[in-house]
GROMACS .gro file of C-alpha atoms in nm:
model
  167
    1MET     CA    1   2.525   0.830   0.930
    2ARG     CA    2   2.464   0.537   1.161
    3ASN     CA    3   2.147   0.336   1.104
    4ALA     CA    4   1.893   0.332   1.383
    5PRO     CA    5   1.760   0.001   1.514
    6PHE     CA    6   1.479  -0.149   1.310
    7PRO     CA    7   1.169   0.054   1.397
    8PHE     CA    8   0.834  -0.093   1.493
    9PRO     CA    9   0.570   0.005   1.238
   10VAL     CA   10   0.338   0.167   1.490
   11PRO     CA   11   0.158   0.472   1.347
   12ASP     CA   12   0.206   0.809   1.513
   13VAL     CA   13  -0.156   0.892   1.429
   14MET     CA   14  -0.444   0.671   1.322
   15LYS     CA   15  -0.767   0.794   1.168
   16ASP     CA   16  -1.062   0.636   0.992
   17ASN     CA   17  -0.995   0.826   0.668
   18ILE     CA   18  -0.797   1.117   0.526
   19TYR     CA   19  -1.086   1.357   0.578
   20GLU     CA   20  -1.025   1.338   0.953
   21LEU     CA   21  -0.677   1.480   0.892
   22THR     CA   22  -0.669   1.857   0.926
   23PRO     CA   23  -0.388   2.090   0.826
   24ARG     CA   24  -0.339   2.182   1.192
   25LEU     CA   25  -0.257   1.821   1.280
   26PHE     CA   26   0.052   1.863   1.064
   27THR     CA   27   0.143   2.230   1.103
   28ASP     CA   28   0.136   2.207   1.484
   29ARG     CA   29   0.405   1.939   1.456
   30GLY     CA   30   0.624   2.139   1.218
   31ILE     CA   31   0.533   1.921   0.921
   32ARG     CA   32   0.542   2.094   0.585
   33PHE     CA   33   0.565   1.802   0.342
   34ILE     CA   34   0.325   1.509   0.302
   35LEU     CA   35   0.390   1.191   0.109
   36LEU     CA   36   0.052   1.051   0.011
   37ASP     CA   37  -0.039   0.696  -0.091
   38ILE     CA   38  -0.315   0.639  -0.347
   39ASP     CA   39  -0.451   0.286  -0.338
   40ASN     CA   40  -0.708   0.243  -0.061
   41THR     CA   41  -0.583   0.561   0.108
   42ILE     CA   42  -0.725   0.842  -0.107
   43ALA     CA   43  -0.926   0.624  -0.346
   44PRO     CA   44  -1.047   0.264  -0.363
   45TYR     CA   45  -0.857   0.030  -0.593
   46THR     CA   46  -1.162   0.023  -0.818
   47VAL     CA   47  -1.184   0.401  -0.874
   48ASN     CA   48  -0.965   0.588  -1.122
   49ALA     CA   49  -1.088   0.942  -1.059
   50ALA     CA   50  -1.037   1.199  -0.786
   51SER     CA   51  -1.359   1.289  -0.608
   52ASP     CA   52  -1.463   1.647  -0.545
   53ARG     CA   53  -1.421   1.583  -0.174
   54LEU     CA   54  -1.062   1.467  -0.229
   55ARG     CA   55  -0.985   1.774  -0.443
   56ALA     CA   56  -1.123   2.001  -0.169
   57TRP     CA   57  -0.914   1.822   0.097
   58VAL     CA   58  -0.599   1.870  -0.111
   59ARG     CA   59  -0.680   2.239  -0.162
   60ASP     CA   60  -0.733   2.286   0.214
   61MET     CA   61  -0.397   2.125   0.290
   62GLN     CA   62  -0.221   2.339   0.031
   63ALA     CA   63  -0.394   2.656   0.153
   64ALA     CA   64  -0.238   2.588   0.494
   65GLY     CA   65   0.107   2.583   0.334
   66LEU     CA   66   0.149   2.206   0.317
   67GLU     CA   67   0.319   2.055   0.013
   68LEU     CA   68   0.177   1.720  -0.101
   69PHE     CA   69   0.348   1.455  -0.311
   70ILE     CA   70   0.206   1.120  -0.429
   71LEU     CA   71   0.434   0.828  -0.346
   72SER     CA   72   0.284   0.503  -0.474
   73ASN     CA   73   0.389   0.143  -0.519
   74ASN     CA   74   0.147   0.129  -0.810
   75LYS     CA   75   0.308   0.037  -1.143
   76GLY     CA   76   0.012   0.132  -1.363
   77THR     CA   77  -0.141   0.461  -1.469
   78ARG     CA   78  -0.316   0.549  -1.140
   79PRO     CA   79  -0.030   0.771  -1.015
   80GLU     CA   80  -0.043   0.976  -1.336
   81ILE     CA   81  -0.423   0.997  -1.326
   82PHE     CA   82  -0.435   1.122  -0.967
   83SER     CA   83  -0.134   1.347  -1.015
   84ALA     CA   84  -0.302   1.522  -1.306
   85ALA     CA   85  -0.640   1.542  -1.132
   86LEU     CA   86  -0.497   1.684  -0.809
   87GLY     CA   87  -0.211   1.889  -0.951
   88LEU     CA   88   0.045   1.701  -0.742
   89PRO     CA   89   0.386   1.565  -0.832
   90TYR     CA   90   0.425   1.189  -0.805
   91ARG     CA   91   0.660   0.894  -0.800
   92LYS     CA   92   0.533   0.549  -0.887
   93ARG     CA   93   0.696   0.209  -0.828
   94ALA     CA   94   0.823   0.337  -0.495
   95ARG     CA   95   0.870  -0.015  -0.356
   96LYS     CA   96   0.766   0.085  -0.005
   97PRO     CA   97   0.867  -0.018   0.262
   98PHE     CA   98   1.210   0.020   0.104
   99VAL     CA   99   1.315   0.379   0.162
  100ARG     CA  100   1.518   0.459  -0.148
  101ALA     CA  101   1.240   0.631  -0.345
  102ALA     CA  102   1.117   0.821  -0.039
  103ARG     CA  103   1.467   0.944   0.040
  104GLU     CA  104   1.519   1.047  -0.322
  105VAL     CA  105   1.195   1.248  -0.313
  106LEU     CA  106   1.302   1.417   0.011
  107ALA     CA  107   1.642   1.505  -0.137
  108GLU     CA  108   1.489   1.632  -0.462
  109THR     CA  109   1.234   1.850  -0.282
  110GLY     CA  110   1.472   1.969  -0.009
  111HIS     CA  111   1.261   1.839   0.279
  112SER     CA  112   1.391   1.666   0.590
  113PRO     CA  113   1.231   1.358   0.746
  114GLY     CA  114   1.149   1.566   1.055
  115GLU     CA  115   0.919   1.793   0.855
  116THR     CA  116   0.764   1.508   0.657
  117ALA     CA  117   0.457   1.292   0.711
  118PHE     CA  118   0.354   0.978   0.526
  119ILE     CA  119  -0.016   0.905   0.489
  120GLY     CA  120  -0.114   0.553   0.392
  121ASP     CA  121  -0.340   0.259   0.469
  122GLN     CA  122  -0.085  -0.021   0.501
  123ILE     CA  123   0.126  -0.085   0.808
  124TYR     CA  124   0.387  -0.305   0.640
  125THR     CA  125   0.447  -0.066   0.351
  126ASP     CA  126   0.346   0.295   0.424
  127THR     CA  127   0.392   0.306   0.802
  128LEU     CA  128   0.711   0.102   0.798
  129CYS     CA  129   0.862   0.320   0.524
  130ALA     CA  130   0.779   0.633   0.724
  131LYS     CA  131   0.936   0.492   1.038
  132CYS     CA  132   1.249   0.374   0.854
  133CYS     CA  133   1.287   0.723   0.705
  134GLY     CA  134   1.237   0.896   1.040
  135ALA     CA  135   0.917   1.068   0.929
  136PHE     CA  136   0.576   1.109   1.096
  137ALA     CA  137   0.353   0.809   1.016
  138VAL     CA  138  -0.020   0.856   0.964
  139THR     CA  139  -0.228   0.546   0.900
  140VAL     CA  140  -0.587   0.547   0.783
  141LYS     CA  141  -0.823   0.253   0.755
  142PRO     CA  142  -0.834   0.098   0.410
  143ILE     CA  143  -1.127   0.234   0.210
  144GLU     CA  144  -1.243  -0.107   0.090
  145PHE     CA  145  -1.156  -0.473   0.108
  146SER     CA  146  -1.198  -0.585  -0.250
  147ASN     CA  147  -1.047  -0.930  -0.205
  148PHE     CA  148  -0.944  -1.195   0.044
  149TRP     CA  149  -0.575  -1.095   0.042
  150LEU     CA  150  -0.652  -0.741   0.156
  151ARG     CA  151  -0.856  -0.875   0.447
  152LEU     CA  152  -0.575  -1.114   0.539
  153ARG     CA  153  -0.317  -0.835   0.528
  154TYR     CA  154  -0.534  -0.614   0.747
  155TRP     CA  155  -0.570  -0.896   0.998
  156ALA     CA  156  -0.189  -0.943   1.003
  157GLU     CA  157  -0.147  -0.569   1.071
  158TRP     CA  158  -0.392  -0.576   1.361
  159PRO     CA  159  -0.133  -0.577   1.646
  160PHE     CA  160   0.034  -0.262   1.511
  161ARG     CA  161  -0.300  -0.094   1.447
  162CYS     CA  162  -0.397  -0.170   1.808
  163ALA     CA  163  -0.068  -0.025   1.933
  164GLY     CA  164  -0.139   0.293   1.736
  165ALA     CA  165  -0.506   0.316   1.836
  166GLY     CA  166  -0.606   0.630   2.019
  167ARG     CA  167  -0.329   0.832   1.861
   0.00000   0.00000   0.00000
């Protein structure tokens, strides 16, 4: 397979948070599989528990026939904690934006990039990984800015967030 040119990390859809994402947004596009980031996407870095609202959102997605999978760069216990709390499979140490782990998950689950969406808060990891895999990229605003480096990263992502605005 010939590699495509390096993709721009412009999100296909941008929302303020995951709760603005409805099952129909995905099912209308033929998406059946969602790779979901944890840190600052579904929970702040400082929280190690799934909220009731998050559990309900996951149930709504699953009720619509969507399969969810946690794909996290986190090296600690957070992937296991959220996996157990939400009843979702997971892969940690994904090393996004590198695509190896994402492609392995797709192969293991039998899903194609065309029926897959990535949901994350970071342009240079989550969105870029999605684009490099050929999947649908959904970017949400980070839940919190707990330190200077997160604010700096968000500022550096600003041009790509602007390009994806209104989507």
